[in-house]
Amino acid sequence: MPSLEEEFHSVIENTKQYLVQQTDLFGNIIYKEEKKEEVTMVSDEQWGKAKSLDELNKQICTCLKCPLGATRTNFVFGVGNPNADVMFIGEAPGADEDAQGEPFVGRAGQLLNKIIEAVQMKREDVYICNILKCRPPGNRDPQPTEMETCTPYLTEQIKLVKPKFIICLGRISAQWLLQTNATLGSLREKVHDYHGTKLIVTYHPAALLRNPNWKYPAWEDMKMFKKLYDELKANN
Ligand code: URA
């Protein structure tokens, strides 16, 4: 039989291991498995049956399927034209987006608006969303388990909007949607296929703010997109 002292040490050791594991998984926050509020999520039977983006948002906006639900201020669903031809997909909400409940409203968002306007479109014409609907604390990169949990929501958004083009903003969304480890550089300047939808990869606007030298290549990406878009429109 272990002595009381041995038992005490074993409890301490197990607790330490648990905390290290939690930190590896969720960063430097302690995840408490408690509900924020009384949550009504969509039932399995109703899942996939939303007829509009608003209905889908109502079904999922109380999501607590991953720890980010406990730390978010707002669920950031997506914004824009529900019948958009073009869907921009970023990575995850930042602090401004978390505060306002809308994707790309901070400095990166202001630049995204300019990028959209540079191809003679308006923010209201396109649809904008992210892979993750909740902000990772401290703006850390999304983790694969979080993206896996959140992707069914994005899939439903794509099913409802039915865009002709998806534009991935940055490496994380491109690598995740294309399920590849290829570099952003090697994914640009190509038209990929995402379950029958044309997918183009360009720099994340936040990366352009950090490194303005990438603005010219990003403009090349957008010109390639615009040419394909105009051709598609001319033939329809
Ligand atoms: N970065 C993103 O990837 N998405 C946002 O909504 C804001 C910043």
mmCIF file of C-alpha atoms in Angstrom, residues 6 10 14 18 23 48-49 54 62 85 89 93 98 127 140 160 164 166-167 172 190 196 218 220 230-231:
data_model
loop_
_atom_site.group_PDB
_atom_site.id
_atom_site.type_symbol
_atom_site.label_atom_id
_atom_site.label_comp_id
_atom_site.label_asym_id
_atom_site.label_seq_id
_atom_site.Cartn_x
_atom_site.Cartn_y
_atom_site.Cartn_z
ATOM 1 C CA GLU A 6 3.524 8.668 -1.746
ATOM 2 C CA SER A 10 1.406 10.961 -7.059
ATOM 3 C CA ASN A 14 -0.609 13.781 -12.122
ATOM 4 C CA TYR A 18 -2.405 17.413 -16.688
ATOM 5 C CA THR A 23 -1.020 24.235 -21.802
ATOM 6 C CA GLY A 48 -27.041 20.662 -42.571
ATOM 7 C CA LYS A 49 -30.624 21.753 -43.163
ATOM 8 C CA ASP A 54 -28.979 33.725 -40.847
ATOM 9 C CA THR A 62 -23.670 29.458 -29.168
ATOM 10 C CA ASP A 85 -19.553 35.170 -56.420
ATOM 11 C CA ILE A 89 -11.556 33.201 -46.216
ATOM 12 C CA PRO A 93 -10.956 36.636 -35.662
ATOM 13 C CA ASP A 98 -13.911 39.416 -31.418
ATOM 14 C CA TYR A 127 -18.650 37.304 -48.618
ATOM 15 C CA ARG A 140 -1.990 32.592 -31.643
ATOM 16 C CA LEU A 160 -25.268 28.270 -48.940
ATOM 17 C CA LYS A 164 -17.688 30.915 -57.955
ATOM 18 C CA ILE A 166 -12.778 31.275 -53.013
ATOM 19 C CA ILE A 167 -9.833 33.508 -52.173
ATOM 20 C CA ILE A 172 -3.173 28.996 -42.718
ATOM 21 C CA LYS A 190 -2.453 28.872 -59.544
ATOM 22 C CA GLY A 196 -15.647 22.067 -57.596
ATOM 23 C CA ALA A 218 -0.672 40.395 -53.890
ATOM 24 C CA GLU A 220 -0.704 40.286 -59.217
ATOM 25 C CA ASP A 230 -14.395 38.837 -65.907
ATOM 26 C CA GLU A 231 -14.002 35.888 -68.299
#
